[in-house]
CSV table of C-alpha atoms in Angstrom, one decimal:
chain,number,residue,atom,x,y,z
A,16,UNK,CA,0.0,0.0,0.0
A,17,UNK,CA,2.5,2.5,1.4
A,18,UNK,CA,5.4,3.8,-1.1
A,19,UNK,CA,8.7,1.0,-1.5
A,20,UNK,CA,10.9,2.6,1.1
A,21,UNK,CA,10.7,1.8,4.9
A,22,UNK,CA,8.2,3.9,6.8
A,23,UNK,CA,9.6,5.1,9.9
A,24,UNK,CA,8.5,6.7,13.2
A,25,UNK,CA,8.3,10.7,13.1
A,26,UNK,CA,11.5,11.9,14.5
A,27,UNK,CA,9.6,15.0,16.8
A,28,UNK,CA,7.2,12.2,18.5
A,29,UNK,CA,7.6,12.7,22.3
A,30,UNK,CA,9.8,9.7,23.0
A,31,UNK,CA,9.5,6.9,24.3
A,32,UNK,CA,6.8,6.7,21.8
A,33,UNK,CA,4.9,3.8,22.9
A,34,UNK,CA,4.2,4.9,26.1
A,35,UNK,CA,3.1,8.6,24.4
A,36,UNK,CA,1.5,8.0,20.8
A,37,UNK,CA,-1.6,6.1,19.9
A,38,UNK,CA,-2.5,7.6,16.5
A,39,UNK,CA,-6.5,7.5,17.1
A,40,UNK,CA,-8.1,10.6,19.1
A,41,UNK,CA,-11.8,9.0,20.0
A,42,UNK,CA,-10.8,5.8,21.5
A,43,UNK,CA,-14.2,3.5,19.9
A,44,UNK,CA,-13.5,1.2,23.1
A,45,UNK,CA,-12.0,0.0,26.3
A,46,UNK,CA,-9.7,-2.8,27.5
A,47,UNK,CA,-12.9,-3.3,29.9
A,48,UNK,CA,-15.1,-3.9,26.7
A,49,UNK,CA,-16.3,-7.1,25.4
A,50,UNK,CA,-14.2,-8.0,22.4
A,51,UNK,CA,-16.3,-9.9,20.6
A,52,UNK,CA,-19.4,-7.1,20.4
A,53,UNK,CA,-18.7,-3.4,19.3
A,54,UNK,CA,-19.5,-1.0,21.4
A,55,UNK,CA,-22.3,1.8,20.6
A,56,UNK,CA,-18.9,4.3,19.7
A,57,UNK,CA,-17.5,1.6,17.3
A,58,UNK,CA,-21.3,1.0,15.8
A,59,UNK,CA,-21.6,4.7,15.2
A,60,UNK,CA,-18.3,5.3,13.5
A,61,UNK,CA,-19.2,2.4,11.4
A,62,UNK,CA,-22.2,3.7,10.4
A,63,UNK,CA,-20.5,7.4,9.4
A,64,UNK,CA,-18.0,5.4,6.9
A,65,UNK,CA,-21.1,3.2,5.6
A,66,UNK,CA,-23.2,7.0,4.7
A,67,UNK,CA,-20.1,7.8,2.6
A,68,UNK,CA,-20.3,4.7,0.4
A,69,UNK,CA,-22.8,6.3,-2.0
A,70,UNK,CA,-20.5,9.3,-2.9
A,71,UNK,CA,-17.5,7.3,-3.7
A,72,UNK,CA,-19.3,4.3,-5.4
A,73,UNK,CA,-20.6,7.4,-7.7
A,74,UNK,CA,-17.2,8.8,-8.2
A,75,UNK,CA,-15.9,5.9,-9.0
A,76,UNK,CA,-18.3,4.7,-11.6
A,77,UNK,CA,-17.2,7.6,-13.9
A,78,UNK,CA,-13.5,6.7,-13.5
A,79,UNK,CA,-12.5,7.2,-16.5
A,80,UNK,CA,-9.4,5.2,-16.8
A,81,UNK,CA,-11.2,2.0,-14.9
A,82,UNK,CA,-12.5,-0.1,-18.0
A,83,UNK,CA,-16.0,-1.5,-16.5
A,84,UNK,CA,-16.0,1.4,-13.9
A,85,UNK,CA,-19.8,1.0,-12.9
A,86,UNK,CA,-19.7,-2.8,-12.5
A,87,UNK,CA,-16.9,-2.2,-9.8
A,88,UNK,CA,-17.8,0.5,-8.6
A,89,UNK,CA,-20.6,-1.1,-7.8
A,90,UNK,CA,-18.5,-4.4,-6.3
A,91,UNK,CA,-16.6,-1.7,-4.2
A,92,UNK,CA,-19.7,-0.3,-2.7
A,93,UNK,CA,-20.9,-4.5,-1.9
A,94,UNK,CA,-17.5,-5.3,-0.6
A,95,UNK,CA,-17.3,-2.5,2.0
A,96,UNK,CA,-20.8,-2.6,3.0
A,97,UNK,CA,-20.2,-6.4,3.9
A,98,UNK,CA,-16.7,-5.9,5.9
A,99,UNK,CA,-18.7,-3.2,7.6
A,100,UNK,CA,-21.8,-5.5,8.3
A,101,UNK,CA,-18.9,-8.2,9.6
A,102,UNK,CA,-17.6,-5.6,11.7
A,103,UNK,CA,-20.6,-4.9,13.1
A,104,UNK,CA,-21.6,-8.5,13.8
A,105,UNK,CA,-18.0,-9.1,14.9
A,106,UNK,CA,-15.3,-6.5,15.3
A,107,UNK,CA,-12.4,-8.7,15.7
A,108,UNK,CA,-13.2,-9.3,12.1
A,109,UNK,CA,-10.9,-8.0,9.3
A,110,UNK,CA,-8.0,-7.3,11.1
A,111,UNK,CA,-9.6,-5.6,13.9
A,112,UNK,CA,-11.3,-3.8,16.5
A,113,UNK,CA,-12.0,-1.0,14.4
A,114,UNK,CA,-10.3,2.5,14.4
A,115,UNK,CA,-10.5,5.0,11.8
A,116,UNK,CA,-7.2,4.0,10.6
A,117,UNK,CA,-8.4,0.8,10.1
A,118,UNK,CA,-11.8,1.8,8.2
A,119,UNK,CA,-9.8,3.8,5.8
A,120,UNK,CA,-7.6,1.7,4.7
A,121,UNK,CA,-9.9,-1.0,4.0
A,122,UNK,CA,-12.1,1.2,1.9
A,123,UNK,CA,-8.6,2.2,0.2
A,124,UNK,CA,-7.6,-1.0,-0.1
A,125,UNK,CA,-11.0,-2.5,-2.0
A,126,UNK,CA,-10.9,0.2,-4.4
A,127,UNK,CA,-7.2,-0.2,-5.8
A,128,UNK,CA,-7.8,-3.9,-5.3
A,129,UNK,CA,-10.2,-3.3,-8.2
A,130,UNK,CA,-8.0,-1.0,-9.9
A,131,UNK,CA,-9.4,2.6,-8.8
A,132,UNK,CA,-6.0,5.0,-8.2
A,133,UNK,CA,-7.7,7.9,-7.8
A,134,UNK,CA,-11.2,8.1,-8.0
A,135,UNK,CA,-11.9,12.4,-6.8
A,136,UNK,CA,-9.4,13.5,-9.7
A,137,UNK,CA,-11.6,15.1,-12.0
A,138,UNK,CA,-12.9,17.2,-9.0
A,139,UNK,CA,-9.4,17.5,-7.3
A,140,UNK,CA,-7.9,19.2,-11.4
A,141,UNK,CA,-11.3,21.3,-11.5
A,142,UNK,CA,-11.3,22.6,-7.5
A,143,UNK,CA,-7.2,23.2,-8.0
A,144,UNK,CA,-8.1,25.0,-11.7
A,145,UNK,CA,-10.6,27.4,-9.6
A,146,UNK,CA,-8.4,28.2,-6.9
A,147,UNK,CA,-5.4,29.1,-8.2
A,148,UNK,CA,-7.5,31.9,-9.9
A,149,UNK,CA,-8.4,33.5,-6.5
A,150,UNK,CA,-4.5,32.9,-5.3
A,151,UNK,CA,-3.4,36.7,-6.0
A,152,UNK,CA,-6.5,38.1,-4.9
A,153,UNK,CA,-6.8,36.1,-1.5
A,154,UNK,CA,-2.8,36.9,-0.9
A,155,UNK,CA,-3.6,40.9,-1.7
A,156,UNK,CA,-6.4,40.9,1.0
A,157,UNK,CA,-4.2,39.2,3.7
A,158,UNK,CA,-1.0,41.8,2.6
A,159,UNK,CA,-3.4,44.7,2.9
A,160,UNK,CA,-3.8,44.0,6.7
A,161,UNK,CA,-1.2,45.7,8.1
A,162,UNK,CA,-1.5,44.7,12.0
A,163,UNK,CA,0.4,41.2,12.0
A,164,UNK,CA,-2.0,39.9,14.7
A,165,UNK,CA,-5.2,40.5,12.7
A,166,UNK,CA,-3.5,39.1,9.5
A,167,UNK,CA,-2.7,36.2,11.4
A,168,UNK,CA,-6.6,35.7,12.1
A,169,UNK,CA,-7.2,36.3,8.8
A,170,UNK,CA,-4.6,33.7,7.1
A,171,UNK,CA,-6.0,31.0,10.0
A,172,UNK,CA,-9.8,32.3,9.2
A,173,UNK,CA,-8.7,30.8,5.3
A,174,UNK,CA,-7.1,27.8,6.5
A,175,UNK,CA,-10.8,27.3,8.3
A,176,UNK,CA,-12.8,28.1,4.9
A,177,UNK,CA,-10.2,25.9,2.8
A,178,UNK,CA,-10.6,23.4,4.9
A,179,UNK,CA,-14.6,22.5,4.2
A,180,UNK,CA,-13.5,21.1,0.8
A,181,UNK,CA,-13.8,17.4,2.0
A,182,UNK,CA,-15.6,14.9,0.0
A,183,UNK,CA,-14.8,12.2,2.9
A,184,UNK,CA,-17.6,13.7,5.1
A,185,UNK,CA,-21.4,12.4,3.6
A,186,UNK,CA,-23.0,16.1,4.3
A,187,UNK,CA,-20.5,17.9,2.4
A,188,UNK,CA,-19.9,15.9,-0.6
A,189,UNK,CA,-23.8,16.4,-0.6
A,190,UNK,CA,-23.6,19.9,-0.3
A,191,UNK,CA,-20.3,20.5,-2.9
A,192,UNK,CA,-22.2,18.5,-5.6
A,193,UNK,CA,-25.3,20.7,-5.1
A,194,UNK,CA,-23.7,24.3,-5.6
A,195,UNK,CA,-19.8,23.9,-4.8
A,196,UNK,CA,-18.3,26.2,-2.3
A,197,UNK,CA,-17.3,29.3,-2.0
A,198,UNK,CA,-14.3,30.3,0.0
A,199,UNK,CA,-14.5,33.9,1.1
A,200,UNK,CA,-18.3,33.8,1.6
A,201,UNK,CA,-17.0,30.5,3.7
A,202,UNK,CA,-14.5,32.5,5.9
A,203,UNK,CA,-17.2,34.9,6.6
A,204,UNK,CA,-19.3,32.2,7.9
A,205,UNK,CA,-17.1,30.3,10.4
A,206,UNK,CA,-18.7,29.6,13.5
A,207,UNK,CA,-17.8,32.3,16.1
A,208,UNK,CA,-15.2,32.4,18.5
A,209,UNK,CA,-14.0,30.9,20.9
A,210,UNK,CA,-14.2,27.7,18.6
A,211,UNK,CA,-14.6,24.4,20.5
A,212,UNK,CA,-10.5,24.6,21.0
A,213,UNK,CA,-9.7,27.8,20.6
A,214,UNK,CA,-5.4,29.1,21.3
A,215,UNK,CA,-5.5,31.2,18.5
A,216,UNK,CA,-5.0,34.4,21.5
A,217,UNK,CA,-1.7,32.6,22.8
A,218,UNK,CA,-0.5,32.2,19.5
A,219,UNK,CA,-0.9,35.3,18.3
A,220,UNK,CA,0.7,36.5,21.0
A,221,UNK,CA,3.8,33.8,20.4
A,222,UNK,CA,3.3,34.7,17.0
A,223,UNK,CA,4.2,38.6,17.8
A,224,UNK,CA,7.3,37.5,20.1
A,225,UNK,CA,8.6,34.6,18.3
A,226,UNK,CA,9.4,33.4,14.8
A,227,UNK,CA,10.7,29.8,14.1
A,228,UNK,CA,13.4,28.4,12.1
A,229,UNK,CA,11.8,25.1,10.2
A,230,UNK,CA,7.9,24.1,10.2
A,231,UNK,CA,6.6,21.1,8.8
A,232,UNK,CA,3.4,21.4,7.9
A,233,UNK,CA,1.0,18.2,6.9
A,234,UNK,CA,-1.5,19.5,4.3
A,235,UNK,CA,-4.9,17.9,3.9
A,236,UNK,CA,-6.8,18.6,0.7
A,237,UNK,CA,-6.8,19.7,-2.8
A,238,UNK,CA,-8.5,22.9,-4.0
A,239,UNK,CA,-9.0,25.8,-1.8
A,240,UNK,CA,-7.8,24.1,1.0
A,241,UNK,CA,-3.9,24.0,0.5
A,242,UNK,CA,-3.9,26.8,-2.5
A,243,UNK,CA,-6.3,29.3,-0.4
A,244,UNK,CA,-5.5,28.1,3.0
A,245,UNK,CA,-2.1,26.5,3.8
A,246,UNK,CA,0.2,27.9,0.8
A,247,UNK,CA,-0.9,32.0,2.2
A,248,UNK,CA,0.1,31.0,5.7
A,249,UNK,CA,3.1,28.9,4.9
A,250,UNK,CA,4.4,32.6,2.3
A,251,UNK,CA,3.7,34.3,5.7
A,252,UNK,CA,6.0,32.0,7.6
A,253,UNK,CA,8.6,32.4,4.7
A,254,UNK,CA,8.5,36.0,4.9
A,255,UNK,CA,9.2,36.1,8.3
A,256,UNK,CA,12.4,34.0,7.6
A,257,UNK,CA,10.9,30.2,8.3
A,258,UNK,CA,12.0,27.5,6.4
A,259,UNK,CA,8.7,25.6,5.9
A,260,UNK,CA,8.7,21.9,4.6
A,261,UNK,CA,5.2,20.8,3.4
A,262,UNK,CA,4.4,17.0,4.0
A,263,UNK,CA,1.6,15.4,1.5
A,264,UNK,CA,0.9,12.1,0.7
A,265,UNK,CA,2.4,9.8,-1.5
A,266,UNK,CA,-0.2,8.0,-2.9
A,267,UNK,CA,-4.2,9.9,-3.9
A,268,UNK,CA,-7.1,8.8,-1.3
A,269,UNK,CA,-10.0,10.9,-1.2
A,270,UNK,CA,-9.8,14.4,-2.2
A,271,UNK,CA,-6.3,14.9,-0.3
A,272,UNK,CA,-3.8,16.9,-2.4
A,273,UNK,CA,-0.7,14.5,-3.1
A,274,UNK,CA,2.8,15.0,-3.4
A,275,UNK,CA,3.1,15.3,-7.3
A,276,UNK,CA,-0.1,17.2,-7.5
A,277,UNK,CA,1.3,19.8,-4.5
A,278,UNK,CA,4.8,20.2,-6.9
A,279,UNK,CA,2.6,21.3,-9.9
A,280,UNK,CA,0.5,23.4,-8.4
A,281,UNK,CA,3.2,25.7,-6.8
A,282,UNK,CA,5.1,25.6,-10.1
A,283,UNK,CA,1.8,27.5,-11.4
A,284,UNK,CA,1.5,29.8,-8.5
A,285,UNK,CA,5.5,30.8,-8.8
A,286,UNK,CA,6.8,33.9,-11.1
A,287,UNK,CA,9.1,33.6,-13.4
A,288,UNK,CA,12.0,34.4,-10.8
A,289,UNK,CA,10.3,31.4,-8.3
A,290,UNK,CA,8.5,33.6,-5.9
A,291,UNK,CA,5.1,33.3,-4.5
A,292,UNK,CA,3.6,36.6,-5.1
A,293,UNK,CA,7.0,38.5,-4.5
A,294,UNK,CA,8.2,36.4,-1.6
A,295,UNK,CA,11.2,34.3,-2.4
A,296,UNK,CA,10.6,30.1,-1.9
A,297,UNK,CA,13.9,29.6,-1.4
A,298,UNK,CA,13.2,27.6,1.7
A,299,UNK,CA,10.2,26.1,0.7
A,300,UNK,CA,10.4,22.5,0.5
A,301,UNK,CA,7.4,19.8,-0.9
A,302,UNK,CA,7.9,16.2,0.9
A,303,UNK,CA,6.3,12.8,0.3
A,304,UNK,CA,5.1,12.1,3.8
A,305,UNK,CA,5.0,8.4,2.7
A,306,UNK,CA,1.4,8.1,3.5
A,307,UNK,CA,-1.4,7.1,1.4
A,308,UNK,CA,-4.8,7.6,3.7
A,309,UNK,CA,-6.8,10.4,4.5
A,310,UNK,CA,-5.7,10.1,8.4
A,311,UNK,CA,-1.9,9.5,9.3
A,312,UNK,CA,-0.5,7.6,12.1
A,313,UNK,CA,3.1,9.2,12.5
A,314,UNK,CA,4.9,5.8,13.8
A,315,UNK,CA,4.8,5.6,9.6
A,316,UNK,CA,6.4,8.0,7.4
A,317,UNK,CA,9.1,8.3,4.7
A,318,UNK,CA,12.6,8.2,4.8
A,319,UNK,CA,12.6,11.5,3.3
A,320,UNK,CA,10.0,13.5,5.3
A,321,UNK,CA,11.9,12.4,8.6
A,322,UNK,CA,15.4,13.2,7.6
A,323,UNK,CA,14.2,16.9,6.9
A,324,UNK,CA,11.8,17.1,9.9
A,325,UNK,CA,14.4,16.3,12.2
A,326,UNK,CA,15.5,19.5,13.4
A,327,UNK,CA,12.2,21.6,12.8
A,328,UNK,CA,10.9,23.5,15.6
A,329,UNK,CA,7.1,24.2,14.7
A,330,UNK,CA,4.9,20.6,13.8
A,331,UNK,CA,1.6,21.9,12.2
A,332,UNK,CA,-0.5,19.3,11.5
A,333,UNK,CA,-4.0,20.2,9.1
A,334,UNK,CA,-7.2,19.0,8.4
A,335,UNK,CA,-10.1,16.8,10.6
A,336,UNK,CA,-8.4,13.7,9.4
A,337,UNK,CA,-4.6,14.6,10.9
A,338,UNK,CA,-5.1,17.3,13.1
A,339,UNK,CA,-8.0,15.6,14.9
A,340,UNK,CA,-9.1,12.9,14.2
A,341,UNK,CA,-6.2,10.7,14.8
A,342,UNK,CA,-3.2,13.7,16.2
A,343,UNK,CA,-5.4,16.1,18.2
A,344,UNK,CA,-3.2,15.1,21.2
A,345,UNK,CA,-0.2,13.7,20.1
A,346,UNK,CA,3.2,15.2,21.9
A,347,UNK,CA,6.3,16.5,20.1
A,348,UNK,CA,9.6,17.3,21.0
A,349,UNK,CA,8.8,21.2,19.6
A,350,UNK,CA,6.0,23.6,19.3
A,351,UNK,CA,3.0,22.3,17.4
A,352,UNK,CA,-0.6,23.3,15.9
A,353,UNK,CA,-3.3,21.1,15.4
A,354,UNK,CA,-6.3,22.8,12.9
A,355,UNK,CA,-9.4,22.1,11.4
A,356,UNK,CA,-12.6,21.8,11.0
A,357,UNK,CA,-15.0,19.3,12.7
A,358,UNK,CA,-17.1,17.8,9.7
A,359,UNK,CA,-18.6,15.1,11.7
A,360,UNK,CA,-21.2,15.3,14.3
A,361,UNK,CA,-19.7,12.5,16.3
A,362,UNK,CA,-16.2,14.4,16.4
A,363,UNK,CA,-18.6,17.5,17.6
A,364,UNK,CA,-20.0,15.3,20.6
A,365,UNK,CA,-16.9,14.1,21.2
A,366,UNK,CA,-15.1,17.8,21.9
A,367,UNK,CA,-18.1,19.0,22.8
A,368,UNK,CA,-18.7,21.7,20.0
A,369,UNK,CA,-20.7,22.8,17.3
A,370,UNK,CA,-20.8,20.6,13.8
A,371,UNK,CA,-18.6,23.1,11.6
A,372,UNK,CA,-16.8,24.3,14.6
A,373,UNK,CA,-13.2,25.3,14.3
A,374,UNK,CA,-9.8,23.0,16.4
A,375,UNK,CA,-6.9,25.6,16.8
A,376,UNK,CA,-4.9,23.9,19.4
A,377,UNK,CA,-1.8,25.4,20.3
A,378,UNK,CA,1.2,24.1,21.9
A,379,UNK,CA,4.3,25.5,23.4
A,380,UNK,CA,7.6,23.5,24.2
A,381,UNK,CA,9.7,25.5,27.0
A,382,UNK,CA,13.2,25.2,25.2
C-alpha cells in the first residue's frame, strides 16, 4: 500500500513513543469492553464510513481510466458494506477492533484492489483549476492587513474556509455537488469564536514575540484548501524568515492533495523568478510524507520527510483527518498546531462543540 521505502516513526514524536502515541483521538473502546461485540462508539463510527459509500461508489463509476468502472464501482460499494456488516456482527473481524485507521484503509484497499487509483481526480484538477485563480486576490487581501495579529486571524480564518472542501464527510460531498463552495463567503461564515479549542490568542501572542526556524506542515486537501489556506500562511512563515517543509501524501485517497499534484501546483502559483507573489521560496520545501490515507498515524512515514523534519521546531498538523481525528493530542519534541474543521457530528460530541466548529490547538515547548 504504502510507497517502497521503509516507513519510519516521526522523528519530533515525544519519546518513548509507545508509552506517548496512539494515533486515534476518540478511543471507539475499552480494554474493559467485550471483544467480541462493538461497542455503541464503534457502531456509530461504522455507520459514518457506511453514509459515505454512495458518494465514492458514484465517483468511482465515472472513473474514466477503470474499463468496466460502474460494474466495480458497484462491487466496491458490496464489498465495503459487507466488511462493515462483519464488523458490526464481529469487530475482531478484518484485522480488527475497528479504528479510523483501520476503516480507511480498507475502503482504500478494496478500491485499488479493483484498480481505482484515484477516483476524486476530476474534481481535485477542477477545485485546483478554480483556486489558483483566486490565489493573488486572497494573498492581496491578507498583505493589505497591516497589523500582523489580525493578518494572522485572517490567514487561519482561510485555513478554516479551505478546509470545508472534504468529500470524505457524507454532508458535504452532498452539499459541494449541489452548488460547490465558495471560499470567502466561507471564511465569513465560520462559527464564532471561541471555537470548540480555541489558542488562537496565545498564538498570536507567540506569533508577535517569536518566529521559528523550520515548520513542517502536513496538508490535507486539494482545492481551496492547500492553494487558499495552507500555501498563504506557509508565504507568511517564509516571509518572516521560516523555512517551511510541506508533507503530502504519497499515494491519492480521497480528495487529499498529493505529493506530485502539491509540486505542480506551486510551479503554477510561482513567477518567473520562483517567488510566490514576490516572496522568495527559497526555503520552501514539498515532501512525500509516505502516507497514502486520509488520516496519518506518524509511527509511519518516509525516509525523506523524517530526515528533513528532524530538526524543525514548529509541527503543524491540518485538516479533521490529521489534526483531529487521529493527532489532536499527540506530543512533540517542539511547538506544534493542530487545525481544522469538525465535519462530523460525532467528532462534535466528542469535543463537545458545534458541527462546523473550528480546532486551533496550540502548543508550546519551553526550550
Amino acid at each position: 500500500m504504502e510507497s517502497a521505502s521503509e516507513l519510519v516513526p516521526f522523528p519530533l514524536l515525544l519519546t518513548p513513543i509507545e508509552s506517548h502515541y496512539r494515533a486515534c483521538t476518540i478511543p471507539y473502546r475499552f480494554s474493559s469492553d467485550n471483544p467480541r461485540k462493538p461497542t455503541p462508539i464503534e457502531l456509530s463510527w461504522i455507520d459514518v464510513f457506511y453514509n459515505v459509500i454512495p458518494s465514492f461508489k458514484e465517483r468511482a463509476a465515472s472513473d474514466p481510466t477503470v474499463p468496466d468502472a460502474e460494474a466495480k464501482a458497484e462491487k466496491f460499494a458490496q464489498r465495503y458494506a459487507q466488511i462493515l456488516d462483519d464488523l458490526k456482527k464481529d469487530p475482531e473481524s478484518h484485522g480488527g477492533p475497528p479504528d479510523c485507521i483501520l476503516l480507511c484503509r480498507l475502503r482504500e484497499q478494496i478500491l485499488r484492489e479493483l484498480g481505482f487509483r484515484d477516483i476524486f481526480k476530476r474534481v481535485k484538477d477542477e477545485e485546483n483549476a478554480k483556486a489558483i485563480t483566486l490565489f493573488a486576490e486572497v494573498i492581496r487581501l491578507n498583505d493589505a492587513i497591516e497589523d500582523d495579529g489580525k493578518r494572522l486571524e485572517n490567514l487561519v480564518r482561510g485555513i478554516f474556509a479551505g478546509n470545508i472542501f472534504d468529500l470524505g464527510s457524507a454532508q458535504l460531498a452532498e452539499v459541494f455537488s449541489k452548488d460547490g463552495m465558495s471560499f470567502l463567503a466561507s471564511c465569513q461564515n465560520l462559527v464564532p469564536r471561541p471555537w470548540v479549542i480555541d489558542d488562537l490568542d496565545t498564538f498570536k501572542l507567540k506569533w508577535s514575540k517569536k518566529s521559528w526556524k523550520k515548520a513542517v506542515i502536513f496538508v490535507d486537501n486539494s482545492g481551496a484548501d492547500i492553494i487558499l489556506g495552507i500555501l498563504p500562511f506557509a508565504r507568511e512563515l517564509l516571509r518572516r524568515g521560516t523555512q517551511v517543509v510541506l508533507a503530502a501524501n504519497d499515494l491519492p485517497s480521497i480528495n487529499d492533495v498529493t505529493y506530485n499534484e502539491l509540486i505542480e501546483i506551486l510551479s503554477k502559483l510561482k513567477d518567473d523568478h520562483g517567488q510566490l507573489m514576490g516572496v522568495d521560496t527559497s526555503k520552501l520545501l514539498v515532501a512525500n510524507s509516505g502516507n497514502d490515507l486520509p488520516v496519518i498515524d506518524l509511527i509511519r512515514v518516509s525516509q525523506e520527510l523524517s530526515y528533513l523534519a528532524a530538526d524543525a521546531d514548529l509541527v503543524v498538523l491540518e485538516g479533521m483527518g490529521r489534526g483531529i481525528e487521529t493527532n489532536l493530542y499527540a506530543q512533540f519534541k517542539c511547538d506544534s498546531l493542530k487545525i481544522g474543521m469538525v465535519k462530523h457530528m460525532e467528532v462534535a460530541e466528542f469535543l463537545g462543540g458545534r458541527l462546523y466548529d473550528c480546532v486551533f490547538k496550540y502548543n508550546e515547548v519551553s526550550s
